[in-house]
């Protein structure tokens, strides 16, 4: 599988909801998520993030996150992995949905990234 998507959110419900939404538009992609703490509370967990990446079958993984510690833990994980991961600082739902629809039709990574530029969080 060429592309995979990982969603990282402080909220288990948001992470699962974004996965459910983008799975409708991109049913052939590997989409995994890490939501909340190890106890299922609001927050983030490096272990949950690692599991989401371990479970993802994509050769190139497109990663999206929502807030502060999700970004921090995602970046910490990226320093420890040799997977081909691209992290995007964009609006979570809109960015993941845009990437998923383009990845579903096997768009080049440059096309996906060009489309995400207008969703960048400044």
PDB file of N, CA and C in Angstrom, residues 13-107:
ATOM      1  N   UNK A  13     -12.278  10.463  20.922  1.00  0.00           N
ATOM      2  CA  UNK A  13     -13.465  10.560  20.066  1.00  0.00           C
ATOM      3  C   UNK A  13     -13.173  11.328  18.786  1.00  0.00           C
ATOM      4  N   UNK A  14     -12.398  12.401  18.884  1.00  0.00           N
ATOM      5  CA  UNK A  14     -12.047  13.156  17.674  1.00  0.00           C
ATOM      6  C   UNK A  14     -11.186  12.299  16.753  1.00  0.00           C
ATOM      7  N   UNK A  15     -10.179  11.639  17.305  1.00  0.00           N
ATOM      8  CA  UNK A  15      -9.297  10.803  16.490  1.00  0.00           C
ATOM      9  C   UNK A  15     -10.095   9.728  15.758  1.00  0.00           C
ATOM     10  N   UNK A  16     -10.971   9.047  16.479  1.00  0.00           N
ATOM     11  CA  UNK A  16     -11.782   8.002  15.859  1.00  0.00           C
ATOM     12  C   UNK A  16     -12.757   8.589  14.850  1.00  0.00           C
ATOM     13  N   UNK A  17     -13.340   9.742  15.164  1.00  0.00           N
ATOM     14  CA  UNK A  17     -14.291  10.384  14.259  1.00  0.00           C
ATOM     15  C   UNK A  17     -13.645  10.829  12.954  1.00  0.00           C
ATOM     16  N   UNK A  18     -12.436  11.390  13.039  1.00  0.00           N
ATOM     17  CA  UNK A  18     -11.733  11.797  11.815  1.00  0.00           C
ATOM     18  C   UNK A  18     -11.413  10.563  10.977  1.00  0.00           C
ATOM     19  N   UNK A  19     -10.987   9.492  11.628  1.00  0.00           N
ATOM     20  CA  UNK A  19     -10.723   8.248  10.891  1.00  0.00           C
ATOM     21  C   UNK A  19     -11.995   7.767  10.191  1.00  0.00           C
ATOM     22  N   UNK A  20     -13.116   7.760  10.909  1.00  0.00           N
ATOM     23  CA  UNK A  20     -14.380   7.317  10.317  1.00  0.00           C
ATOM     24  C   UNK A  20     -14.754   8.172   9.108  1.00  0.00           C
ATOM     25  N   UNK A  21     -14.585   9.487   9.240  1.00  0.00           N
ATOM     26  CA  UNK A  21     -14.937  10.408   8.152  1.00  0.00           C
ATOM     27  C   UNK A  21     -14.069  10.179   6.921  1.00  0.00           C
ATOM     28  N   UNK A  22     -12.758  10.149   7.100  1.00  0.00           N
ATOM     29  CA  UNK A  22     -11.894  10.032   5.928  1.00  0.00           C
ATOM     30  C   UNK A  22     -11.903   8.625   5.344  1.00  0.00           C
ATOM     31  N   UNK A  23     -12.263   7.643   6.152  1.00  0.00           N
ATOM     32  CA  UNK A  23     -12.370   6.272   5.621  1.00  0.00           C
ATOM     33  C   UNK A  23     -13.474   6.167   4.574  1.00  0.00           C
ATOM     34  N   UNK A  24     -14.486   7.015   4.680  1.00  0.00           N
ATOM     35  CA  UNK A  24     -15.563   7.021   3.688  1.00  0.00           C
ATOM     36  C   UNK A  24     -15.048   7.493   2.331  1.00  0.00           C
ATOM     37  N   UNK A  25     -14.134   8.456   2.354  1.00  0.00           N
ATOM     38  CA  UNK A  25     -13.592   9.014   1.111  1.00  0.00           C
ATOM     39  C   UNK A  25     -12.414   8.208   0.577  1.00  0.00           C
ATOM     40  N   UNK A  26     -11.774   7.444   1.449  1.00  0.00           N
ATOM     41  CA  UNK A  26     -10.560   6.722   1.052  1.00  0.00           C
ATOM     42  C   UNK A  26     -10.565   5.320   1.651  1.00  0.00           C
ATOM     43  N   UNK A  27     -11.463   4.470   1.187  1.00  0.00           N
ATOM     44  CA  UNK A  27     -11.602   3.150   1.802  1.00  0.00           C
ATOM     45  C   UNK A  27     -10.411   2.208   1.594  1.00  0.00           C
ATOM     46  N   UNK A  28      -9.560   2.491   0.627  1.00  0.00           N
ATOM     47  CA  UNK A  28      -8.440   1.571   0.389  1.00  0.00           C
ATOM     48  C   UNK A  28      -7.169   1.957   1.145  1.00  0.00           C
ATOM     49  N   UNK A  29      -7.180   3.097   1.838  1.00  0.00           N
ATOM     50  CA  UNK A  29      -5.986   3.526   2.573  1.00  0.00           C
ATOM     51  C   UNK A  29      -5.916   2.868   3.944  1.00  0.00           C
ATOM     52  N   UNK A  30      -4.708   2.743   4.449  1.00  0.00           N
ATOM     53  CA  UNK A  30      -4.504   2.334   5.831  1.00  0.00           C
ATOM     54  C   UNK A  30      -4.590   3.609   6.669  1.00  0.00           C
ATOM     55  N   UNK A  31      -5.617   3.689   7.513  1.00  0.00           N
ATOM     56  CA  UNK A  31      -5.833   4.865   8.352  1.00  0.00           C
ATOM     57  C   UNK A  31      -5.869   4.396   9.802  1.00  0.00           C
ATOM     58  N   UNK A  32      -4.937   4.909  10.592  1.00  0.00           N
ATOM     59  CA  UNK A  32      -4.869   4.554  12.005  1.00  0.00           C
ATOM     60  C   UNK A  32      -4.853   5.838  12.814  1.00  0.00           C
ATOM     61  N   UNK A  33      -5.085   5.698  14.120  1.00  0.00           N
ATOM     62  CA  UNK A  33      -5.137   6.902  14.947  1.00  0.00           C
ATOM     63  C   UNK A  33      -4.651   6.629  16.360  1.00  0.00           C
ATOM     64  N   UNK A  34      -4.228   7.730  16.980  1.00  0.00           N
ATOM     65  CA  UNK A  34      -3.865   7.737  18.394  1.00  0.00           C
ATOM     66  C   UNK A  34      -4.652   8.870  19.017  1.00  0.00           C
ATOM     67  N   UNK A  35      -5.550   8.526  19.929  1.00  0.00           N
ATOM     68  CA  UNK A  35      -6.358   9.552  20.570  1.00  0.00           C
ATOM     69  C   UNK A  35      -6.298   9.446  22.077  1.00  0.00           C
ATOM     70  N   UNK A  36      -5.945  10.531  22.722  1.00  0.00           N
ATOM     71  CA  UNK A  36      -5.960  10.581  24.172  1.00  0.00           C
ATOM     72  C   UNK A  36      -4.761   9.934  24.835  1.00  0.00           C
ATOM     73  N   UNK A  37      -4.878   9.820  26.146  1.00  0.00           N
ATOM     74  CA  UNK A  37      -3.818   9.238  26.968  1.00  0.00           C
ATOM     75  C   UNK A  37      -3.945   7.719  26.979  1.00  0.00           C
ATOM     76  N   UNK A  38      -3.020   7.073  27.650  1.00  0.00           N
ATOM     77  CA  UNK A  38      -3.078   5.611  27.796  1.00  0.00           C
ATOM     78  C   UNK A  38      -4.343   5.174  28.530  1.00  0.00           C
ATOM     79  N   UNK A  39      -4.880   6.057  29.356  1.00  0.00           N
ATOM     80  CA  UNK A  39      -6.095   5.755  30.124  1.00  0.00           C
ATOM     81  C   UNK A  39      -7.366   6.177  29.391  1.00  0.00           C
ATOM     82  N   UNK A  40      -7.227   6.677  28.148  1.00  0.00           N
ATOM     83  CA  UNK A  40      -8.394   7.102  27.377  1.00  0.00           C
ATOM     84  C   UNK A  40      -8.917   8.477  27.744  1.00  0.00           C
ATOM     85  N   UNK A  41      -8.127   9.258  28.443  1.00  0.00           N
ATOM     86  CA  UNK A  41      -8.511  10.620  28.832  1.00  0.00           C
ATOM     87  C   UNK A  41      -7.994  11.615  27.789  1.00  0.00           C
ATOM     88  N   UNK A  42      -8.377  12.884  27.949  1.00  0.00           N
ATOM     89  CA  UNK A  42      -7.892  13.935  27.069  1.00  0.00           C
ATOM     90  C   UNK A  42      -6.393  14.124  27.301  1.00  0.00           C
ATOM     91  N   UNK A  43      -5.638  14.143  26.244  1.00  0.00           N
ATOM     92  CA  UNK A  43      -4.191  14.294  26.311  1.00  0.00           C
ATOM     93  C   UNK A  43      -3.553  13.537  25.162  1.00  0.00           C
ATOM     94  N   UNK A  44      -2.291  13.192  25.298  1.00  0.00           N
ATOM     95  CA  UNK A  44      -1.627  12.429  24.239  1.00  0.00           C
ATOM     96  C   UNK A  44      -0.679  11.411  24.853  1.00  0.00           C
ATOM     97  N   UNK A  45      -0.325  10.433  24.056  1.00  0.00           N
ATOM     98  CA  UNK A  45       0.503   9.330  24.539  1.00  0.00           C
ATOM     99  C   UNK A  45       1.470   8.901  23.452  1.00  0.00           C
ATOM    100  N   UNK A  46       2.736   8.928  23.773  1.00  0.00           N
ATOM    101  CA  UNK A  46       3.755   8.463  22.833  1.00  0.00           C
ATOM    102  C   UNK A  46       3.528   6.999  22.480  1.00  0.00           C
ATOM    103  N   UNK A  47       3.123   6.200  23.449  1.00  0.00           N
ATOM    104  CA  UNK A  47       2.878   4.780  23.198  1.00  0.00           C
ATOM    105  C   UNK A  47       1.718   4.572  22.221  1.00  0.00           C
ATOM    106  N   UNK A  48       0.651   5.354  22.380  1.00  0.00           N
ATOM    107  CA  UNK A  48      -0.484   5.254  21.445  1.00  0.00           C
ATOM    108  C   UNK A  48      -0.076   5.677  20.033  1.00  0.00           C
ATOM    109  N   UNK A  49       0.760   6.694  19.958  1.00  0.00           N
ATOM    110  CA  UNK A  49       1.241   7.159  18.653  1.00  0.00           C
ATOM    111  C   UNK A  49       2.083   6.070  17.998  1.00  0.00           C
ATOM    112  N   UNK A  50       2.978   5.466  18.766  1.00  0.00           N
ATOM    113  CA  UNK A  50       3.805   4.392  18.215  1.00  0.00           C
ATOM    114  C   UNK A  50       2.944   3.241  17.707  1.00  0.00           C
ATOM    115  N   UNK A  51       1.913   2.868  18.458  1.00  0.00           N
ATOM    116  CA  UNK A  51       1.026   1.787  18.035  1.00  0.00           C
ATOM    117  C   UNK A  51       0.305   2.139  16.731  1.00  0.00           C
ATOM    118  N   UNK A  52      -0.148   3.387  16.615  1.00  0.00           N
ATOM    119  CA  UNK A  52      -0.837   3.815  15.390  1.00  0.00           C
ATOM    120  C   UNK A  52       0.090   3.676  14.185  1.00  0.00           C
ATOM    121  N   UNK A  53       1.355   4.015  14.351  1.00  0.00           N
ATOM    122  CA  UNK A  53       2.314   3.882  13.252  1.00  0.00           C
ATOM    123  C   UNK A  53       2.656   2.419  12.995  1.00  0.00           C
ATOM    124  N   UNK A  54       2.802   1.639  14.056  1.00  0.00           N
ATOM    125  CA  UNK A  54       3.099   0.208  13.893  1.00  0.00           C
ATOM    126  C   UNK A  54       1.969  -0.512  13.158  1.00  0.00           C
ATOM    127  N   UNK A  55       0.729  -0.107  13.419  1.00  0.00           N
ATOM    128  CA  UNK A  55      -0.441  -0.747  12.809  1.00  0.00           C
ATOM    129  C   UNK A  55      -0.714  -0.274  11.388  1.00  0.00           C
ATOM    130  N   UNK A  56      -0.101   0.828  10.990  1.00  0.00           N
ATOM    131  CA  UNK A  56      -0.371   1.394   9.670  1.00  0.00           C
ATOM    132  C   UNK A  56       0.416   0.648   8.593  1.00  0.00           C
ATOM    133  N   UNK A  57      -0.253   0.308   7.505  1.00  0.00           N
ATOM    134  CA  UNK A  57       0.355  -0.482   6.420  1.00  0.00           C
ATOM    135  C   UNK A  57       0.907   0.356   5.272  1.00  0.00           C
ATOM    136  N   UNK A  58       0.809   1.676   5.369  1.00  0.00           N
ATOM    137  CA  UNK A  58       1.289   2.537   4.287  1.00  0.00           C
ATOM    138  C   UNK A  58       2.805   2.556   4.189  1.00  0.00           C
ATOM    139  N   UNK A  59       3.298   2.651   2.955  1.00  0.00           N
ATOM    140  CA  UNK A  59       4.743   2.801   2.745  1.00  0.00           C
ATOM    141  C   UNK A  59       5.167   4.230   3.062  1.00  0.00           C
ATOM    142  N   UNK A  60       4.330   5.186   2.680  1.00  0.00           N
ATOM    143  CA  UNK A  60       4.524   6.597   2.979  1.00  0.00           C
ATOM    144  C   UNK A  60       3.365   7.003   3.873  1.00  0.00           C
ATOM    145  N   UNK A  61       3.677   7.502   5.058  1.00  0.00           N
ATOM    146  CA  UNK A  61       2.622   7.832   6.013  1.00  0.00           C
ATOM    147  C   UNK A  61       2.483   9.344   6.128  1.00  0.00           C
ATOM    148  N   UNK A  62       1.264   9.804   5.992  1.00  0.00           N
ATOM    149  CA  UNK A  62       0.923  11.211   6.119  1.00  0.00           C
ATOM    150  C   UNK A  62       0.328  11.388   7.511  1.00  0.00           C
ATOM    151  N   UNK A  63       0.949  12.228   8.346  1.00  0.00           N
ATOM    152  CA  UNK A  63       0.551  12.362   9.744  1.00  0.00           C
ATOM    153  C   UNK A  63      -0.069  13.725  10.014  1.00  0.00           C
ATOM    154  N   UNK A  64      -1.173  13.707  10.766  1.00  0.00           N
ATOM    155  CA  UNK A  64      -1.918  14.907  11.114  1.00  0.00           C
ATOM    156  C   UNK A  64      -2.172  14.906  12.615  1.00  0.00           C
ATOM    157  N   UNK A  65      -2.177  16.087  13.232  1.00  0.00           N
ATOM    158  CA  UNK A  65      -2.351  16.200  14.673  1.00  0.00           C
ATOM    159  C   UNK A  65      -3.225  17.413  14.983  1.00  0.00           C
ATOM    160  N   UNK A  66      -3.668  17.514  16.251  1.00  0.00           N
ATOM    161  CA  UNK A  66      -4.495  18.658  16.595  1.00  0.00           C
ATOM    162  C   UNK A  66      -3.789  19.734  17.424  1.00  0.00           C
ATOM    163  N   UNK A  67      -3.267  19.420  18.582  1.00  0.00           N
ATOM    164  CA  UNK A  67      -2.759  20.451  19.488  1.00  0.00           C
ATOM    165  C   UNK A  67      -1.380  20.135  20.046  1.00  0.00           C
ATOM    166  N   UNK A  68      -0.868  21.061  20.832  1.00  0.00           N
ATOM    167  CA  UNK A  68       0.451  21.054  21.440  1.00  0.00           C
ATOM    168  C   UNK A  68       1.131  19.741  21.740  1.00  0.00           C
ATOM    169  N   UNK A  69       0.677  19.010  22.775  1.00  0.00           N
ATOM    170  CA  UNK A  69       1.413  17.808  23.145  1.00  0.00           C
ATOM    171  C   UNK A  69       1.240  16.695  22.120  1.00  0.00           C
ATOM    172  N   UNK A  70       0.172  16.741  21.339  1.00  0.00           N
ATOM    173  CA  UNK A  70       0.056  15.774  20.231  1.00  0.00           C
ATOM    174  C   UNK A  70       1.183  16.008  19.240  1.00  0.00           C
ATOM    175  N   UNK A  71       1.436  17.271  18.933  1.00  0.00           N
ATOM    176  CA  UNK A  71       2.539  17.610  18.028  1.00  0.00           C
ATOM    177  C   UNK A  71       3.872  17.221  18.651  1.00  0.00           C
ATOM    178  N   UNK A  72       4.051  17.548  19.923  1.00  0.00           N
ATOM    179  CA  UNK A  72       5.315  17.254  20.608  1.00  0.00           C
ATOM    180  C   UNK A  72       5.595  15.753  20.627  1.00  0.00           C
ATOM    181  N   UNK A  73       4.597  14.956  21.009  1.00  0.00           N
ATOM    182  CA  UNK A  73       4.795  13.506  21.057  1.00  0.00           C
ATOM    183  C   UNK A  73       4.961  12.917  19.659  1.00  0.00           C
ATOM    184  N   UNK A  74       4.254  13.451  18.683  1.00  0.00           N
ATOM    185  CA  UNK A  74       4.424  12.997  17.302  1.00  0.00           C
ATOM    186  C   UNK A  74       5.843  13.287  16.837  1.00  0.00           C
ATOM    187  N   UNK A  75       6.346  14.485  17.104  1.00  0.00           N
ATOM    188  CA  UNK A  75       7.707  14.830  16.700  1.00  0.00           C
ATOM    189  C   UNK A  75       8.734  13.966  17.428  1.00  0.00           C
ATOM    190  N   UNK A  76       8.473  13.639  18.694  1.00  0.00           N
ATOM    191  CA  UNK A  76       9.378  12.764  19.440  1.00  0.00           C
ATOM    192  C   UNK A  76       9.417  11.379  18.784  1.00  0.00           C
ATOM    193  N   UNK A  77       8.247  10.874  18.407  1.00  0.00           N
ATOM    194  CA  UNK A  77       8.202   9.574  17.739  1.00  0.00           C
ATOM    195  C   UNK A  77       8.958   9.625  16.411  1.00  0.00           C
ATOM    196  N   UNK A  78       8.797  10.707  15.661  1.00  0.00           N
ATOM    197  CA  UNK A  78       9.447  10.812  14.353  1.00  0.00           C
ATOM    198  C   UNK A  78      10.967  10.750  14.464  1.00  0.00           C
ATOM    199  N   UNK A  79      11.509  11.188  15.599  1.00  0.00           N
ATOM    200  CA  UNK A  79      12.949  11.104  15.810  1.00  0.00           C
ATOM    201  C   UNK A  79      13.413   9.670  16.050  1.00  0.00           C
ATOM    202  N   UNK A  80      12.477   8.785  16.399  1.00  0.00           N
ATOM    203  CA  UNK A  80      12.833   7.407  16.748  1.00  0.00           C
ATOM    204  C   UNK A  80      12.492   6.390  15.665  1.00  0.00           C
ATOM    205  N   UNK A  81      11.872   6.823  14.574  1.00  0.00           N
ATOM    206  CA  UNK A  81      11.427   5.863  13.561  1.00  0.00           C
ATOM    207  C   UNK A  81      12.202   6.038  12.263  1.00  0.00           C
ATOM    208  N   UNK A  82      12.254   4.961  11.496  1.00  0.00           N
ATOM    209  CA  UNK A  82      12.862   5.046  10.172  1.00  0.00           C
ATOM    210  C   UNK A  82      11.798   4.966   9.077  1.00  0.00           C
ATOM    211  N   UNK A  83      10.525   5.041   9.477  1.00  0.00           N
ATOM    212  CA  UNK A  83       9.436   5.026   8.495  1.00  0.00           C
ATOM    213  C   UNK A  83       9.444   6.324   7.698  1.00  0.00           C
ATOM    214  N   UNK A  84       8.898   6.273   6.503  1.00  0.00           N
ATOM    215  CA  UNK A  84       8.776   7.454   5.648  1.00  0.00           C
ATOM    216  C   UNK A  84       7.510   8.201   6.062  1.00  0.00           C
ATOM    217  N   UNK A  85       7.689   9.211   6.938  1.00  0.00           N
ATOM    218  CA  UNK A  85       6.561   9.943   7.503  1.00  0.00           C
ATOM    219  C   UNK A  85       6.658  11.416   7.126  1.00  0.00           C
ATOM    220  N   UNK A  86       5.509  11.984   6.760  1.00  0.00           N
ATOM    221  CA  UNK A  86       5.399  13.406   6.462  1.00  0.00           C
ATOM    222  C   UNK A  86       4.366  13.983   7.417  1.00  0.00           C
ATOM    223  N   UNK A  87       4.778  14.949   8.243  1.00  0.00           N
ATOM    224  CA  UNK A  87       3.905  15.574   9.240  1.00  0.00           C
ATOM    225  C   UNK A  87       3.411  16.904   8.684  1.00  0.00           C
ATOM    226  N   UNK A  88       2.124  17.162   8.862  1.00  0.00           N
ATOM    227  CA  UNK A  88       1.541  18.378   8.305  1.00  0.00           C
ATOM    228  C   UNK A  88       0.939  19.247   9.396  1.00  0.00           C
ATOM    229  N   UNK A  89       1.329  20.515   9.384  1.00  0.00           N
ATOM    230  CA  UNK A  89       0.825  21.516  10.321  1.00  0.00           C
ATOM    231  C   UNK A  89      -0.376  22.206   9.673  1.00  0.00           C
ATOM    232  N   UNK A  90      -1.455  21.471   9.559  1.00  0.00           N
ATOM    233  CA  UNK A  90      -2.661  21.973   8.893  1.00  0.00           C
ATOM    234  C   UNK A  90      -3.873  21.684   9.771  1.00  0.00           C
ATOM    235  N   UNK A  91      -4.999  22.283   9.398  1.00  0.00           N
ATOM    236  CA  UNK A  91      -6.251  21.982  10.095  1.00  0.00           C
ATOM    237  C   UNK A  91      -6.492  20.474  10.035  1.00  0.00           C
ATOM    238  N   UNK A  92      -6.739  19.863  11.179  1.00  0.00           N
ATOM    239  CA  UNK A  92      -6.776  18.402  11.290  1.00  0.00           C
ATOM    240  C   UNK A  92      -7.796  17.755  10.361  1.00  0.00           C
ATOM    241  N   UNK A  93      -9.045  18.105  10.501  1.00  0.00           N
ATOM    242  CA  UNK A  93     -10.094  17.430   9.723  1.00  0.00           C
ATOM    243  C   UNK A  93      -9.942  17.723   8.234  1.00  0.00           C
ATOM    244  N   UNK A  94      -9.821  18.994   7.903  1.00  0.00           N
ATOM    245  CA  UNK A  94      -9.734  19.387   6.497  1.00  0.00           C
ATOM    246  C   UNK A  94      -8.472  18.854   5.842  1.00  0.00           C
ATOM    247  N   UNK A  95      -7.349  18.899   6.567  1.00  0.00           N
ATOM    248  CA  UNK A  95      -6.089  18.413   6.023  1.00  0.00           C
ATOM    249  C   UNK A  95      -6.102  16.912   5.796  1.00  0.00           C
ATOM    250  N   UNK A  96      -6.568  16.168   6.800  1.00  0.00           N
ATOM    251  CA  UNK A  96      -6.608  14.710   6.666  1.00  0.00           C
ATOM    252  C   UNK A  96      -7.565  14.298   5.555  1.00  0.00           C
ATOM    253  N   UNK A  97      -8.690  14.972   5.456  1.00  0.00           N
ATOM    254  CA  UNK A  97      -9.667  14.637   4.414  1.00  0.00           C
ATOM    255  C   UNK A  97      -9.104  14.944   3.022  1.00  0.00           C
ATOM    256  N   UNK A  98      -8.488  16.104   2.881  1.00  0.00           N
ATOM    257  CA  UNK A  98      -7.888  16.483   1.596  1.00  0.00           C
ATOM    258  C   UNK A  98      -6.824  15.471   1.187  1.00  0.00           C
ATOM    259  N   UNK A  99      -5.927  15.151   2.110  1.00  0.00           N
ATOM    260  CA  UNK A  99      -4.851  14.193   1.809  1.00  0.00           C
ATOM    261  C   UNK A  99      -5.424  12.823   1.471  1.00  0.00           C
ATOM    262  N   UNK A 100      -6.424  12.393   2.218  1.00  0.00           N
ATOM    263  CA  UNK A 100      -7.003  11.058   1.995  1.00  0.00           C
ATOM    264  C   UNK A 100      -7.646  10.955   0.613  1.00  0.00           C
ATOM    265  N   UNK A 101      -8.396  11.971   0.228  1.00  0.00           N
ATOM    266  CA  UNK A 101      -9.059  11.891  -1.078  1.00  0.00           C
ATOM    267  C   UNK A 101      -8.040  11.871  -2.209  1.00  0.00           C
ATOM    268  N   UNK A 102      -6.975  12.643  -2.067  1.00  0.00           N
ATOM    269  CA  UNK A 102      -5.943  12.647  -3.106  1.00  0.00           C
ATOM    270  C   UNK A 102      -5.103  11.374  -3.084  1.00  0.00           C
ATOM    271  N   UNK A 103      -4.812  10.865  -1.897  1.00  0.00           N
ATOM    272  CA  UNK A 103      -4.049   9.619  -1.791  1.00  0.00           C
ATOM    273  C   UNK A 103      -4.856   8.443  -2.328  1.00  0.00           C
ATOM    274  N   UNK A 104      -6.154   8.480  -2.132  1.00  0.00           N
ATOM    275  CA  UNK A 104      -7.023   7.404  -2.610  1.00  0.00           C
ATOM    276  C   UNK A 104      -6.913   7.231  -4.130  1.00  0.00           C
ATOM    277  N   UNK A 105      -6.725   8.336  -4.840  1.00  0.00           N
ATOM    278  CA  UNK A 105      -6.607   8.246  -6.308  1.00  0.00           C
ATOM    279  C   UNK A 105      -5.139   8.212  -6.740  1.00  0.00           C
ATOM    280  N   UNK A 106      -4.260   7.926  -5.762  1.00  0.00           N
ATOM    281  CA  UNK A 106      -2.833   7.730  -6.012  1.00  0.00           C
ATOM    282  C   UNK A 106      -2.151   8.966  -6.593  1.00  0.00           C
ATOM    283  N   UNK A 107      -2.543  10.139  -6.087  1.00  0.00           N
ATOM    284  CA  UNK A 107      -1.902  11.382  -6.511  1.00  0.00           C
ATOM    285  C   UNK A 107      -0.452  11.396  -6.050  1.00  0.00           C
TER     286      UNK A 107
END
